[in-house]
């Protein structure tokens, strides 16, 4: 039980430190970065999807004639 109390105390202390830290990037900046990364991943998957699908279907078709 002591370890659990210490863990809760540590988590609470770290959360308070995080909340009071104003030098970190804002949530908006993180959201913009996440949106950019998501857009890049979506574009890559969309552009390569047809090519990969065709390649895999050809390989599967070669295995089961």
CSV table of C-alpha atoms in Angstrom, one decimal:
chain,number,residue,atom,x,y,z
A,1,UNK,CA,0.0,0.0,0.0
A,2,UNK,CA,2.9,2.3,0.7
A,3,UNK,CA,4.2,1.9,-2.9
A,4,UNK,CA,0.8,2.8,-4.3
A,5,UNK,CA,0.7,6.0,-2.1
A,6,UNK,CA,4.2,6.9,-3.2
A,7,UNK,CA,3.1,6.3,-6.9
A,8,UNK,CA,0.0,8.5,-6.4
A,9,UNK,CA,2.2,11.2,-4.7
A,10,UNK,CA,4.7,11.1,-7.6
A,11,UNK,CA,2.0,11.3,-10.2
A,12,UNK,CA,0.3,14.2,-8.5
A,13,UNK,CA,3.6,16.1,-8.1
A,14,UNK,CA,4.5,15.5,-11.8
A,15,UNK,CA,1.0,16.6,-12.9
A,16,UNK,CA,1.2,19.8,-10.9
A,17,UNK,CA,4.7,20.5,-12.3
A,18,UNK,CA,3.4,19.9,-15.8
A,19,UNK,CA,0.4,22.2,-15.3
A,20,UNK,CA,2.6,25.0,-13.9
A,21,UNK,CA,5.2,24.7,-16.7
A,22,UNK,CA,4.5,27.6,-19.2
A,23,UNK,CA,7.8,27.2,-21.1
A,24,UNK,CA,6.5,24.1,-23.1
A,25,UNK,CA,4.7,24.4,-26.4
A,26,UNK,CA,1.0,25.1,-26.2
A,27,UNK,CA,-1.7,22.6,-27.1
A,28,UNK,CA,-2.4,24.4,-30.3
A,29,UNK,CA,1.2,23.9,-31.5
A,30,UNK,CA,1.0,20.2,-30.6
A,31,UNK,CA,-2.3,19.9,-32.5
A,32,UNK,CA,-0.8,21.6,-35.6
A,33,UNK,CA,2.1,19.2,-35.5
A,34,UNK,CA,-0.2,16.2,-35.0
A,35,UNK,CA,-2.4,17.4,-37.9
A,36,UNK,CA,0.6,17.8,-40.1
A,37,UNK,CA,1.9,14.3,-39.3
A,38,UNK,CA,-1.5,12.8,-39.8
A,39,UNK,CA,-1.9,14.5,-43.2
A,40,UNK,CA,1.5,13.3,-44.3
A,41,UNK,CA,0.7,9.7,-43.2
A,42,UNK,CA,-2.8,9.9,-44.9
A,43,UNK,CA,-1.3,11.2,-48.2
A,44,UNK,CA,1.4,8.5,-48.2
A,45,UNK,CA,-1.1,5.7,-47.5
A,46,UNK,CA,-3.5,7.0,-50.1
A,47,UNK,CA,-0.9,7.4,-52.8
A,48,UNK,CA,0.8,4.0,-52.2
A,49,UNK,CA,-2.4,2.0,-51.4
A,50,UNK,CA,-3.3,1.1,-54.9
A,51,UNK,CA,0.2,0.1,-55.8
A,52,UNK,CA,0.5,-2.1,-52.8
A,53,UNK,CA,-2.9,-3.6,-53.3
A,54,UNK,CA,-2.1,-4.5,-56.9
A,55,UNK,CA,1.3,-6.0,-55.9
A,56,UNK,CA,-0.1,-8.1,-53.1
A,57,UNK,CA,-3.0,-9.4,-55.2
A,58,UNK,CA,-0.6,-10.3,-58.0
A,59,UNK,CA,1.6,-12.2,-55.5
A,60,UNK,CA,-1.4,-14.0,-54.0
A,61,UNK,CA,-2.7,-14.9,-57.5
A,62,UNK,CA,0.7,-16.4,-58.2
A,63,UNK,CA,0.5,-18.6,-55.2
A,64,UNK,CA,-3.0,-19.9,-55.9
A,65,UNK,CA,-3.3,-20.4,-59.7
